[in-house]
mmCIF file of C-alpha atoms (C1' of nucleotides) in Angstrom:
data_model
loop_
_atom_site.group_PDB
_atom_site.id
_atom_site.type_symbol
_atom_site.label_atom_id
_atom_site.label_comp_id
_atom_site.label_asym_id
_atom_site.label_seq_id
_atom_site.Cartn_x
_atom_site.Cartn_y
_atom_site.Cartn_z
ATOM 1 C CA UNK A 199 5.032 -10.791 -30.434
ATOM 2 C CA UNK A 200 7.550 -8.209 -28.851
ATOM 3 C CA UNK A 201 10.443 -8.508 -30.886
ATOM 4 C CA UNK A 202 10.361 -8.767 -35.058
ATOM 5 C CA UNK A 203 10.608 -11.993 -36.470
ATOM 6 C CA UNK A 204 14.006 -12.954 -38.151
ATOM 7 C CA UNK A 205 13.511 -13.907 -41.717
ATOM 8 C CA UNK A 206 14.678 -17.670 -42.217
ATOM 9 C CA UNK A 207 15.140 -19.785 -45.240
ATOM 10 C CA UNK A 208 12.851 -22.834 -44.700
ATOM 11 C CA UNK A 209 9.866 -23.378 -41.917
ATOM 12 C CA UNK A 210 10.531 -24.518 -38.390
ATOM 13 C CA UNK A 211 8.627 -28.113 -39.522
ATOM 14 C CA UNK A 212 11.443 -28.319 -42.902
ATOM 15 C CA UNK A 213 14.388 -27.341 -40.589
ATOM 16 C CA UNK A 214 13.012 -30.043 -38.346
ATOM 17 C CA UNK A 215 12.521 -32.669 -41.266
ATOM 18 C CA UNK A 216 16.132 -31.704 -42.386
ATOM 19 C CA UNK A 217 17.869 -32.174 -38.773
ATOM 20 C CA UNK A 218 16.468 -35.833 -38.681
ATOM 21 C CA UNK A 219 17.103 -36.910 -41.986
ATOM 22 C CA UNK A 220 20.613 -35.639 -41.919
ATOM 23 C CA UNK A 221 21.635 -37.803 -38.510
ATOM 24 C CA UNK A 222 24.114 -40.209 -38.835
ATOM 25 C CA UNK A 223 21.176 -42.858 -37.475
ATOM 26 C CA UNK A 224 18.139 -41.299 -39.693
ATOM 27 C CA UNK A 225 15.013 -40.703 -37.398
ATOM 28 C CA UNK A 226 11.651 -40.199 -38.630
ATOM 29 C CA UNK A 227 9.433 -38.067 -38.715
ATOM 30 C CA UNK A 228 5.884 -38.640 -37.348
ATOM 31 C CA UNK A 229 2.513 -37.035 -37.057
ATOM 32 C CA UNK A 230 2.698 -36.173 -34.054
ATOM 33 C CA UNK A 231 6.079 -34.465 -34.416
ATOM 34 C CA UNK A 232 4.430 -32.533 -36.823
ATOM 35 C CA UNK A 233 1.625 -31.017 -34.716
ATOM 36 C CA UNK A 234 3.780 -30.446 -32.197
ATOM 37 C CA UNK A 235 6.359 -27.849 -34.158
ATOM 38 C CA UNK A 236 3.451 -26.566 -35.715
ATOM 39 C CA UNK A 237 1.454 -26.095 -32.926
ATOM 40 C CA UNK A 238 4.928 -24.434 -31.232
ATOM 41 C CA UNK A 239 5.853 -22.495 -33.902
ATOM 42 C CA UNK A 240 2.094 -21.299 -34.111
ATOM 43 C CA UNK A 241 1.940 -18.418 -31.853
ATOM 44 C CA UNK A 242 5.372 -16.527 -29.865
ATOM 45 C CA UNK A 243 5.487 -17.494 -26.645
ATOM 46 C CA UNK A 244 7.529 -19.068 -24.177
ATOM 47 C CA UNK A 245 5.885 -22.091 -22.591
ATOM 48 C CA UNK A 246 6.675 -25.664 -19.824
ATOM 49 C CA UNK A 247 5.770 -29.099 -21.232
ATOM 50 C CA UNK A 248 2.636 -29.162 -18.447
ATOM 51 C CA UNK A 249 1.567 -25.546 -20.609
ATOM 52 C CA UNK A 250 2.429 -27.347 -24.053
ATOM 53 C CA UNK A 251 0.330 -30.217 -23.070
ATOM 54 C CA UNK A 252 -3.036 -28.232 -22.144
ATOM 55 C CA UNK A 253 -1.961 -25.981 -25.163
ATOM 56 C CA UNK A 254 -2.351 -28.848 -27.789
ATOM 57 C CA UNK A 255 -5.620 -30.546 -25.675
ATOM 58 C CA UNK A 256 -7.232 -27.295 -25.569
ATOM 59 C CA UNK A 257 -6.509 -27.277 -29.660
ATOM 60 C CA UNK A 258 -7.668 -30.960 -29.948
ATOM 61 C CA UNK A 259 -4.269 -32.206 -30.709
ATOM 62 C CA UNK A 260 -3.806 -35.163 -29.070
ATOM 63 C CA UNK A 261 -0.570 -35.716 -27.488
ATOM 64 C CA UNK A 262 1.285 -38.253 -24.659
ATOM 65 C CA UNK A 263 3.626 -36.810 -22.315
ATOM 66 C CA UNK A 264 6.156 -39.257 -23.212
ATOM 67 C CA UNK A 265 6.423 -38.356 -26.726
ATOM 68 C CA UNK A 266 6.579 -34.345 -25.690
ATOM 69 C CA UNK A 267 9.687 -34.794 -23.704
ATOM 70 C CA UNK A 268 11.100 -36.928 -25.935
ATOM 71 C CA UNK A 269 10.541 -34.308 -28.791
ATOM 72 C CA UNK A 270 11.715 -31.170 -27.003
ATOM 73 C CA UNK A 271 14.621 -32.913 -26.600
ATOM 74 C CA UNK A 272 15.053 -33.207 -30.360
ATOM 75 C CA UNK A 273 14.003 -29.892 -31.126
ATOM 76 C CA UNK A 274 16.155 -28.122 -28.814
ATOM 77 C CA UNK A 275 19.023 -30.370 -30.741
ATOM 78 C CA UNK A 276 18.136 -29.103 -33.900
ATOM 79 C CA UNK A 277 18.104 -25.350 -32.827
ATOM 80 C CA UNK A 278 14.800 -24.803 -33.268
ATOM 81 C CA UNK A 279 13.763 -24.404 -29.387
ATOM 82 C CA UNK A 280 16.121 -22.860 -26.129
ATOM 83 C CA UNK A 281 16.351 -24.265 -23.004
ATOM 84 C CA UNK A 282 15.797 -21.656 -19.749
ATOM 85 C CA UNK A 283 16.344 -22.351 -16.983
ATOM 86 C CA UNK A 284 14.384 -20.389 -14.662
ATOM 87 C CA UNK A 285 12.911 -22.485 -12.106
ATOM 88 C CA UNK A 286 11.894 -25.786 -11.054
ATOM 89 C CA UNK A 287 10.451 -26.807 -14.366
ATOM 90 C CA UNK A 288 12.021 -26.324 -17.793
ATOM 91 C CA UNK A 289 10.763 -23.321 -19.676
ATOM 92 C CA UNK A 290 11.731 -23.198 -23.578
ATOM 93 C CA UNK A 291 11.538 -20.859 -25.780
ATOM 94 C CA UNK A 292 11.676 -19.970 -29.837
ATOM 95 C CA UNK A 293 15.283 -20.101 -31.199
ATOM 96 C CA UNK A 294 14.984 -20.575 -35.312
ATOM 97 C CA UNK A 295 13.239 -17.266 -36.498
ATOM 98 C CA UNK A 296 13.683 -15.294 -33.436
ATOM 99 C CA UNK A 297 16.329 -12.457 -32.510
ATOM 100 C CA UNK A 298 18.626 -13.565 -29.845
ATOM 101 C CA UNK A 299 16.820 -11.712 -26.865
ATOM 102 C CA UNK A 300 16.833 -11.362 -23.048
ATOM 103 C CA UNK A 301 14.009 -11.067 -20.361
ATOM 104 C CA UNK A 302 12.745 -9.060 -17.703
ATOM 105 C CA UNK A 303 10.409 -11.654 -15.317
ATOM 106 C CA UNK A 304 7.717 -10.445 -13.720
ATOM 107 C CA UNK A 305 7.412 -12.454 -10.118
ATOM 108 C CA UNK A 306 3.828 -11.525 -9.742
ATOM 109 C CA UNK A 307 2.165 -12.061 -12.876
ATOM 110 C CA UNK A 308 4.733 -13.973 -14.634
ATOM 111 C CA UNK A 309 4.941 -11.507 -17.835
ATOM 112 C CA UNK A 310 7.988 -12.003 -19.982
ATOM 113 C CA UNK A 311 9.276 -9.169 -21.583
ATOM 114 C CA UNK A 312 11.685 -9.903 -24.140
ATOM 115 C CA UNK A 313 14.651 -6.764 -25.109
ATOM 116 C CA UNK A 314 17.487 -7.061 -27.289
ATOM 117 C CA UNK A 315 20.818 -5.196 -26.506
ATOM 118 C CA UNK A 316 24.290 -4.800 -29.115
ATOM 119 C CA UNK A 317 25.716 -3.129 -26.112
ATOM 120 C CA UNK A 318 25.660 -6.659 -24.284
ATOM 121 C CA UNK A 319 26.841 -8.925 -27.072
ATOM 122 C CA UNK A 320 29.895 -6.387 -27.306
ATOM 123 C CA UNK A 321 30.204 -6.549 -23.419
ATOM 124 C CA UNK A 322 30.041 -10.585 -23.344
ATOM 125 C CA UNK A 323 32.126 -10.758 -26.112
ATOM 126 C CA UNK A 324 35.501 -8.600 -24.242
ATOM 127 C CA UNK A 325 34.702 -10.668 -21.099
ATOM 128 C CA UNK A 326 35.238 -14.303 -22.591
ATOM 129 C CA UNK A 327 37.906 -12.775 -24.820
ATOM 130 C CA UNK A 328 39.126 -11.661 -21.108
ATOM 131 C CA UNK A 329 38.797 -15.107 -19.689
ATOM 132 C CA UNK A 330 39.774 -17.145 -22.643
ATOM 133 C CA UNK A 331 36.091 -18.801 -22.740
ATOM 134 C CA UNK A 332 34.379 -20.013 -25.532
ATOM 135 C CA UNK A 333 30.934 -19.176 -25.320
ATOM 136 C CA UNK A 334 28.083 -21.025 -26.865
ATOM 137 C CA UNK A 335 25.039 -19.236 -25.526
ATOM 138 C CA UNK A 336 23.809 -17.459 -22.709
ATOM 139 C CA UNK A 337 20.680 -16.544 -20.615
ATOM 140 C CA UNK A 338 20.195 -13.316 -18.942
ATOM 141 C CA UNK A 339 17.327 -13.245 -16.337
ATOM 142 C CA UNK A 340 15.953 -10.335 -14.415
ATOM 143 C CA UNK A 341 13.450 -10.482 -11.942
ATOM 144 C CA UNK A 342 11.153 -8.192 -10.319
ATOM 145 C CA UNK A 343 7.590 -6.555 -10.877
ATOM 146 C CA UNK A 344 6.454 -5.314 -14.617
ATOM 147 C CA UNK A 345 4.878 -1.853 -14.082
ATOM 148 C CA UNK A 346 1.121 -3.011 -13.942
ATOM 149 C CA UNK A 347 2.090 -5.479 -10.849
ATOM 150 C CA UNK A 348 4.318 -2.826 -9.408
ATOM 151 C CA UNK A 349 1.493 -0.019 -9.182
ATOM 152 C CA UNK A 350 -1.377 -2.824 -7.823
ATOM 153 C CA UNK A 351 1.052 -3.906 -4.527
ATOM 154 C CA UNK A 352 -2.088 -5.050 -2.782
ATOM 155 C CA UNK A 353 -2.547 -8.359 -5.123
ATOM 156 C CA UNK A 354 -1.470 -11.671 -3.507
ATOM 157 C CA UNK A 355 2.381 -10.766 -2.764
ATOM 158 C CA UNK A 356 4.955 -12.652 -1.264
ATOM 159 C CA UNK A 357 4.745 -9.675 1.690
ATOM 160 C CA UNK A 358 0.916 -10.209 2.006
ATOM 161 C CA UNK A 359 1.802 -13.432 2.773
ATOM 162 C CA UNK A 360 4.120 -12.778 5.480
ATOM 163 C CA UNK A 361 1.579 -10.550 7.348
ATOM 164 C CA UNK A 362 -0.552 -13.561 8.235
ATOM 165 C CA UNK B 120 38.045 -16.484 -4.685
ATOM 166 C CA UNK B 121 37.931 -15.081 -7.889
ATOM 167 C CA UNK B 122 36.387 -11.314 -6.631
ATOM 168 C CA UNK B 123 37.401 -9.331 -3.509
ATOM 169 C CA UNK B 124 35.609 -9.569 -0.243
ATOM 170 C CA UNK B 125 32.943 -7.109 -0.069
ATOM 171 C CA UNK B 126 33.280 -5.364 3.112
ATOM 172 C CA UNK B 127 30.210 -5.999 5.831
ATOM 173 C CA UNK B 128 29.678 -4.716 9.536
ATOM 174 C CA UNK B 129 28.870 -8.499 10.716
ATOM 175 C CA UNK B 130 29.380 -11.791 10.424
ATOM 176 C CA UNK B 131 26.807 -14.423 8.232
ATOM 177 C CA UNK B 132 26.138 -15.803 11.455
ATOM 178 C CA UNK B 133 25.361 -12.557 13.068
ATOM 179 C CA UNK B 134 23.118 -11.541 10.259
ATOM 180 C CA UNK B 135 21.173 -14.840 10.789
ATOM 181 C CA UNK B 136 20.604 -14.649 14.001
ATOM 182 C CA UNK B 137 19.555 -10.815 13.479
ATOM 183 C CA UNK B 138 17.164 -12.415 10.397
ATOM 184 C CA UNK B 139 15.796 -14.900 12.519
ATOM 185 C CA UNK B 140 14.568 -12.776 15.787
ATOM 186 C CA UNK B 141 13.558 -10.118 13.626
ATOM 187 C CA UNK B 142 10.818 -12.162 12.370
ATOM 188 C CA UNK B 143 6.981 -11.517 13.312
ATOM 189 C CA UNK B 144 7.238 -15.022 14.372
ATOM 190 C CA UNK B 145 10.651 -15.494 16.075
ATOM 191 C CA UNK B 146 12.700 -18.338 14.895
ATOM 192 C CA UNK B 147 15.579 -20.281 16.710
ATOM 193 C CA UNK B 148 19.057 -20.608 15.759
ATOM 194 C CA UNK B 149 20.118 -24.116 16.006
ATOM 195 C CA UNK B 150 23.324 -25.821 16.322
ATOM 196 C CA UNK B 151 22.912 -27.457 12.879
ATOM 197 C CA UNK B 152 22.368 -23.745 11.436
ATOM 198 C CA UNK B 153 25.449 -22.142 12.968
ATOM 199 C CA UNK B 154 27.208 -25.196 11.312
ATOM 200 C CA UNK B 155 25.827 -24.766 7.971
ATOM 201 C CA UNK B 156 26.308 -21.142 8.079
ATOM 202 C CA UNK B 157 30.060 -21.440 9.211
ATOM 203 C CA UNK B 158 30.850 -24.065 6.847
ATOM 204 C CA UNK B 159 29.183 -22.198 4.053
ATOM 205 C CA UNK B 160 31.102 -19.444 4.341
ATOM 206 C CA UNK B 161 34.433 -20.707 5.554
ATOM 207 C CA UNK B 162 35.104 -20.824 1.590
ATOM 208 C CA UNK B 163 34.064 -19.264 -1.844
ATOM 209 C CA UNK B 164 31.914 -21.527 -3.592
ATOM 210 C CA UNK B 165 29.010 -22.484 -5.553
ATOM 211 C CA UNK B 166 26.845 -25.684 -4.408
ATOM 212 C CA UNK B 167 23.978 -27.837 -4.461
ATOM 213 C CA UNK B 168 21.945 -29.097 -1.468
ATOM 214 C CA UNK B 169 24.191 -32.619 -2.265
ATOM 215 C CA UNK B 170 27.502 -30.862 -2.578
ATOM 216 C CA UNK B 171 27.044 -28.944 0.853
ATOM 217 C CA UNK B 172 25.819 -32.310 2.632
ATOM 218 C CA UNK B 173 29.145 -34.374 1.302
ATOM 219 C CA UNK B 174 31.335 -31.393 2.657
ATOM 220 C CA UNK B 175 29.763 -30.962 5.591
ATOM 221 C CA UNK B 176 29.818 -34.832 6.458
ATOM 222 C CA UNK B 177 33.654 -35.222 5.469
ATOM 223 C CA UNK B 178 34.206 -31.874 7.647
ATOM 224 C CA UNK B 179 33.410 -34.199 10.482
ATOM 225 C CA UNK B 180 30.063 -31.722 10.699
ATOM 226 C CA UNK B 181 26.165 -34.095 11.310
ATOM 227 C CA UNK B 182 23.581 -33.131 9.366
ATOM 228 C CA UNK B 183 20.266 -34.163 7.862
ATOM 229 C CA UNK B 184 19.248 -33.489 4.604
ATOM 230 C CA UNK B 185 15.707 -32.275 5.537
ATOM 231 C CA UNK B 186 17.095 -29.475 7.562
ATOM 232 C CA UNK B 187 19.662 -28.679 5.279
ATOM 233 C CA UNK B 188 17.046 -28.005 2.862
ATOM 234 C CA UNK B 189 15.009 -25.943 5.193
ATOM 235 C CA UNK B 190 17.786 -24.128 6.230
ATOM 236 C CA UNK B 191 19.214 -23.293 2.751
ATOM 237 C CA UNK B 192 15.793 -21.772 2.413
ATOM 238 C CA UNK B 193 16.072 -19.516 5.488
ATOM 239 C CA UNK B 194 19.375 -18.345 4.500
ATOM 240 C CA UNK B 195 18.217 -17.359 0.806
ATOM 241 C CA UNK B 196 15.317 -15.375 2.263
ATOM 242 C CA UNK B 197 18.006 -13.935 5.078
ATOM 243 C CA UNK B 198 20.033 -12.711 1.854
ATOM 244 C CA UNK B 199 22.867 -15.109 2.665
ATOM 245 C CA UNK B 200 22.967 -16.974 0.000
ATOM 246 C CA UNK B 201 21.607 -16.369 -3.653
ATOM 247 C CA UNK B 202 19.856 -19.296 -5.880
ATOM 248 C CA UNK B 203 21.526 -20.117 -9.121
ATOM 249 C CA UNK B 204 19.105 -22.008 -11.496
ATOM 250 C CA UNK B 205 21.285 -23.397 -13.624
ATOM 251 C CA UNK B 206 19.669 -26.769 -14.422
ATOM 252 C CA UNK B 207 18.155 -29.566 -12.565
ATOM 253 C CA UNK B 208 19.557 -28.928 -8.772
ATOM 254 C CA UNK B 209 18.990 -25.879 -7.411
ATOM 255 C CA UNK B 210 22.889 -23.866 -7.199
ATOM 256 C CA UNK B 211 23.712 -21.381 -4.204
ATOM 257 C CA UNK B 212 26.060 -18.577 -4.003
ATOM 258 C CA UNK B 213 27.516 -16.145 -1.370
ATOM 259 C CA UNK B 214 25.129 -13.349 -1.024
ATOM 260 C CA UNK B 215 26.265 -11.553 1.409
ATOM 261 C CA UNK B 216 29.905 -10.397 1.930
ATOM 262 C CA UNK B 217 30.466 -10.973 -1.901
ATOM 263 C CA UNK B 218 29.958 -8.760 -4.742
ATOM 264 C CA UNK B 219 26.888 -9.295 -7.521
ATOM 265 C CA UNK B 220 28.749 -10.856 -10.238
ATOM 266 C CA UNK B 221 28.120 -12.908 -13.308
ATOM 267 C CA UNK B 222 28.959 -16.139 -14.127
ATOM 268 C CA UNK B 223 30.979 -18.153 -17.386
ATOM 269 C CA UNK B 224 29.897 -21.690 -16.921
ATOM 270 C CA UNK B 225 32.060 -24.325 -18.341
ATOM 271 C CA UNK B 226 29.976 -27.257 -19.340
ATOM 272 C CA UNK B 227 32.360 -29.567 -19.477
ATOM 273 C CA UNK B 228 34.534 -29.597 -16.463
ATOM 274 C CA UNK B 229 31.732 -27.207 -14.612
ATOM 275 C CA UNK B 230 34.297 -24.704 -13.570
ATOM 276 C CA UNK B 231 32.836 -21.373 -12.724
ATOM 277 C CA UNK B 232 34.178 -18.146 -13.699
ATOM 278 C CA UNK B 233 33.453 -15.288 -12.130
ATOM 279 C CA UNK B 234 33.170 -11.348 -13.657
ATOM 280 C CA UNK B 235 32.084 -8.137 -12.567
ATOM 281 C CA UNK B 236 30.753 -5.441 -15.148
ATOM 282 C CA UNK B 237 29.754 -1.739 -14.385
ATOM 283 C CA UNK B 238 28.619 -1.828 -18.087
ATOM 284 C CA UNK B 239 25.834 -4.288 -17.871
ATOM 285 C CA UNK B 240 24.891 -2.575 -14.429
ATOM 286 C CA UNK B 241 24.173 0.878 -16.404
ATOM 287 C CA UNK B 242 22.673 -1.098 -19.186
ATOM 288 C CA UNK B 243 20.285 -2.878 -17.096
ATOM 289 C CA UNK B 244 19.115 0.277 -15.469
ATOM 290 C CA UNK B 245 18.459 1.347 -18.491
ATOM 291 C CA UNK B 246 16.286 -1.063 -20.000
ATOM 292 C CA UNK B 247 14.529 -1.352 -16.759
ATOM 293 C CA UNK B 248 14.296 1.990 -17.059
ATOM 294 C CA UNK B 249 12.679 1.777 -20.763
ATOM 295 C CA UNK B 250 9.909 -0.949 -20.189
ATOM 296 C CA UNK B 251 9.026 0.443 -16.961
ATOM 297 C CA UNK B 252 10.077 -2.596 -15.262
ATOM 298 C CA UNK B 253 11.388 -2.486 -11.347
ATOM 299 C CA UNK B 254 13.768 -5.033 -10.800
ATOM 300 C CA UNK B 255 14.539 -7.216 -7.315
ATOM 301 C CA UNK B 256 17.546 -9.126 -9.035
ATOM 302 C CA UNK B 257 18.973 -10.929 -11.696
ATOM 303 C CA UNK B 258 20.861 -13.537 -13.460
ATOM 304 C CA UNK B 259 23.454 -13.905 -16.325
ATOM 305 C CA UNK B 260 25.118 -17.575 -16.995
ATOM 306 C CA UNK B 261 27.277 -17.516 -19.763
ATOM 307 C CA UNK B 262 27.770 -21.056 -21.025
ATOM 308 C CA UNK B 263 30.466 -22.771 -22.879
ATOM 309 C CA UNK B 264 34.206 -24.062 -22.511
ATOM 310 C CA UNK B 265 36.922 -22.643 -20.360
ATOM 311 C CA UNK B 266 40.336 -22.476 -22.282
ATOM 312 C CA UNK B 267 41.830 -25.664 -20.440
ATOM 313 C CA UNK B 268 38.471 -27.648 -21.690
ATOM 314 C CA UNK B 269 39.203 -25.832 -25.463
ATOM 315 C CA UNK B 270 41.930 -27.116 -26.106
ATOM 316 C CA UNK B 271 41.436 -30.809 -24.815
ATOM 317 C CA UNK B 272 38.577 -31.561 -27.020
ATOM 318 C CA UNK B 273 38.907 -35.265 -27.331
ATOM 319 C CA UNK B 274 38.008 -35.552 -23.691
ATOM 320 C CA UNK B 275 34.440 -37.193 -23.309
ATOM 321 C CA UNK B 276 32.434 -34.193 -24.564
ATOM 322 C CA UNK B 277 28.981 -35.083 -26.288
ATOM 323 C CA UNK B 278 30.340 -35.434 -30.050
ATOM 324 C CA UNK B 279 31.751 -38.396 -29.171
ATOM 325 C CA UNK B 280 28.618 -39.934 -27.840
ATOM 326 C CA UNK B 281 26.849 -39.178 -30.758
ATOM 327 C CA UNK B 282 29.518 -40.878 -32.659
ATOM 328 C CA UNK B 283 29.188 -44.277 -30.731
ATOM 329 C "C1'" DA C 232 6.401 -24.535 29.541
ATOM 330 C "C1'" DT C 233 5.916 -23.221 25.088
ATOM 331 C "C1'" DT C 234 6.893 -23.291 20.488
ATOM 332 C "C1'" DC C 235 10.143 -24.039 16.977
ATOM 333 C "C1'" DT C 236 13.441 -27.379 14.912
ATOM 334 C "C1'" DT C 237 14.906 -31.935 13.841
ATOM 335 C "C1'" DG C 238 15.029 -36.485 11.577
ATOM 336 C "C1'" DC C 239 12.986 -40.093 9.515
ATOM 337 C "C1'" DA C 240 10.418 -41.868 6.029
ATOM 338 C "C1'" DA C 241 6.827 -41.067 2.990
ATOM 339 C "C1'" DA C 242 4.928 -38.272 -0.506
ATOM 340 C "C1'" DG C 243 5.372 -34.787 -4.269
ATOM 341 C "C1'" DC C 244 6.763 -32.993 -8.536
ATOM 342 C "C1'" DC C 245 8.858 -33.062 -12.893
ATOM 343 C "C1'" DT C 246 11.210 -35.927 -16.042
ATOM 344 C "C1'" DT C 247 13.084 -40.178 -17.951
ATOM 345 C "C1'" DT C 248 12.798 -44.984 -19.322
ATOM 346 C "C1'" DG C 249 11.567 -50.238 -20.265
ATOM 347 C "C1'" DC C 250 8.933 -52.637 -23.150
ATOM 348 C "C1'" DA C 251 5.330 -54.274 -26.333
ATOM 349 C "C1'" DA C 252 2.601 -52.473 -29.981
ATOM 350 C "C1'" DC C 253 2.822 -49.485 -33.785
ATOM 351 C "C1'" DT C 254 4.407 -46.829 -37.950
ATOM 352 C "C1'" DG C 255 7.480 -44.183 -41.133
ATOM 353 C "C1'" DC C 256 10.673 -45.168 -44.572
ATOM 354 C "C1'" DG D 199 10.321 -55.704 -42.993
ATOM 355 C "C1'" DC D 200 13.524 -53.172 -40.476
ATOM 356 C "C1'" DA D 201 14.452 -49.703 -37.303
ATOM 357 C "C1'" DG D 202 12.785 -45.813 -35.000
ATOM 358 C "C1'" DT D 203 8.518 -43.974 -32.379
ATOM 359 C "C1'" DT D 204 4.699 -44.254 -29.300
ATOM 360 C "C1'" DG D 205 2.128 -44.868 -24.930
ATOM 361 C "C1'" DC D 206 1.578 -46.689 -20.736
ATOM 362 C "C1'" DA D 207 3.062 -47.227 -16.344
ATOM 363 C "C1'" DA D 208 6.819 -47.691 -13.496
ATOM 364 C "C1'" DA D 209 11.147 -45.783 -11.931
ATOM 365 C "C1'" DG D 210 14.293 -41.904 -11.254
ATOM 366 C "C1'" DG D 211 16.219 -37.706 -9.128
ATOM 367 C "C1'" DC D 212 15.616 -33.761 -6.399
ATOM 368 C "C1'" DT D 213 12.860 -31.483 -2.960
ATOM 369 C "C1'" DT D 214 9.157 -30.967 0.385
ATOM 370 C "C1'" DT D 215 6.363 -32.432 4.270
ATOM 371 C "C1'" DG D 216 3.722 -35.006 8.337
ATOM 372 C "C1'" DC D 217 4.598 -36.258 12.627
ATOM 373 C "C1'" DA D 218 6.666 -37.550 17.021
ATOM 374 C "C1'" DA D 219 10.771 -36.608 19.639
ATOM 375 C "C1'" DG D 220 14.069 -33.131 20.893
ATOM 376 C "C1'" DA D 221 15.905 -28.428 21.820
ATOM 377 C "C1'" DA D 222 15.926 -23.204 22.144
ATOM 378 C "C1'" DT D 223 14.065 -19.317 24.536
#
DNA sequence: ATTCTTGCAAAGCCTTTGCAACTGC
DNA sequence: GCAGTTGCAAAGGCTTTGCAAGAAT
């Protein structure tokens, strides 16, 4: 884990269990639902349904892809996943008992590094004051090369491709 | 246009066409391309592959959607245009001519706002700076309502679905 | 003339969905 | 037992690609 854990009240799989129960149509809450916040909330790390799929085979959870789409979708309405949107696929990431955070992409490897900043919560805050928005989350994404990938240029680059 | 002009020594299409024969393989510049490239940046504006087709088509101009796609390509990797992922469709912006700016998406109407900020310039440096990290580029969406879409809340928004 | 680009339609990739069987409450 | 969930497979939406015909250099 980069960045400290934030200290929350009740477990991602309670939070969960709350958030369905308290819909105006009750939905349930199934074994598999379960293993899959568990399994989630297991480990820090920021992960594609295709990755969360192997994950839980590799851990001999079984799981359909159906039922994983259909439960991000629910989790990421309950606050306890993020959407971002970095690419072709959907990416998500922990949002209940985990700082607010941005990240630096590495292009090569794929590294996330996560960093926090006050400095940009004050600057976001004076611009939508600015602009009269009404902002209920962001995503800040840089790309470029993490300092391992940066010093070993000779790996499989985008340029080494180009050459051929 | 939200942001001044940047000033450049040539025009899109002259950068193109410099991109193109530059190449280790030579590539052509096509009558379809100087289109696209003219009616891209004949105006300010975000798009989608979809979006640029429909303009182009009621602009009178012929195009395909294959080579529309293969020339958006060409013109990211020229450093024309700039890819916005900002959900399912790929999003393109002005790259050239037009200053690096962020972006306060309304997610409602879809309006775009546009902001420039020395501040988060100096403070990306800086945590580049800190992890080590050597950046190519970045990204910073800002979601939420623009004031016009504040104040009419009882427009469609997704409350009311979940009340139905 | 050569080699790249085009356009069509087909395939690809990720994600969503219809429906019958199943299961939490 | 009712109403929501699952799993399969089929459909959906956006993007890429194979190939023959066409166009740029």
């Amino acid at each position: 884990m980069s960045l400290p854990a934030v200290k929350v009240a009740h477990t991602p799989e309670e939070k969960f269990r709350e958030y369905l129960s308290s819909r105006a149509k009750p939905q349930r809450f199934t074994e598999q639902q379960r293993d899959m916040v568990r399994y989630i909330f297991s480990q820090h790390k920021h992960f594609d349904a295709d990755q969360l799929i192997d994950g839980m085979k590799a851990a001999g959870l079984d799981v359909s892809r159906a039922t994983v789409y259909r439960t991000l979708t629910k989790l990421v309405d309950a606050g306890l996943l993020r959407k971002l949107d970095i690419g072709p696929r959907v990416c998500y990431d922990h949002d209940y008992g985990y700082p607010q955070h941005e990240h630096l992409q590495c292009s090569k490897c794929g590294k996330m590094i996560e960093f926090q900043s006050k400095v940009l919560e004050e600057l976001l805050r004076t611009v939508c004051q600015e602009h009269q928005f009404h902002p209920s989350g962001h995503t800040l994404i840089v790309r470029g090369n993490c300092s391992e990938c940066h010093r070993t240029r000779t790996s499989g680059s985008k340029r080494m491709l180009d050459l051929i």
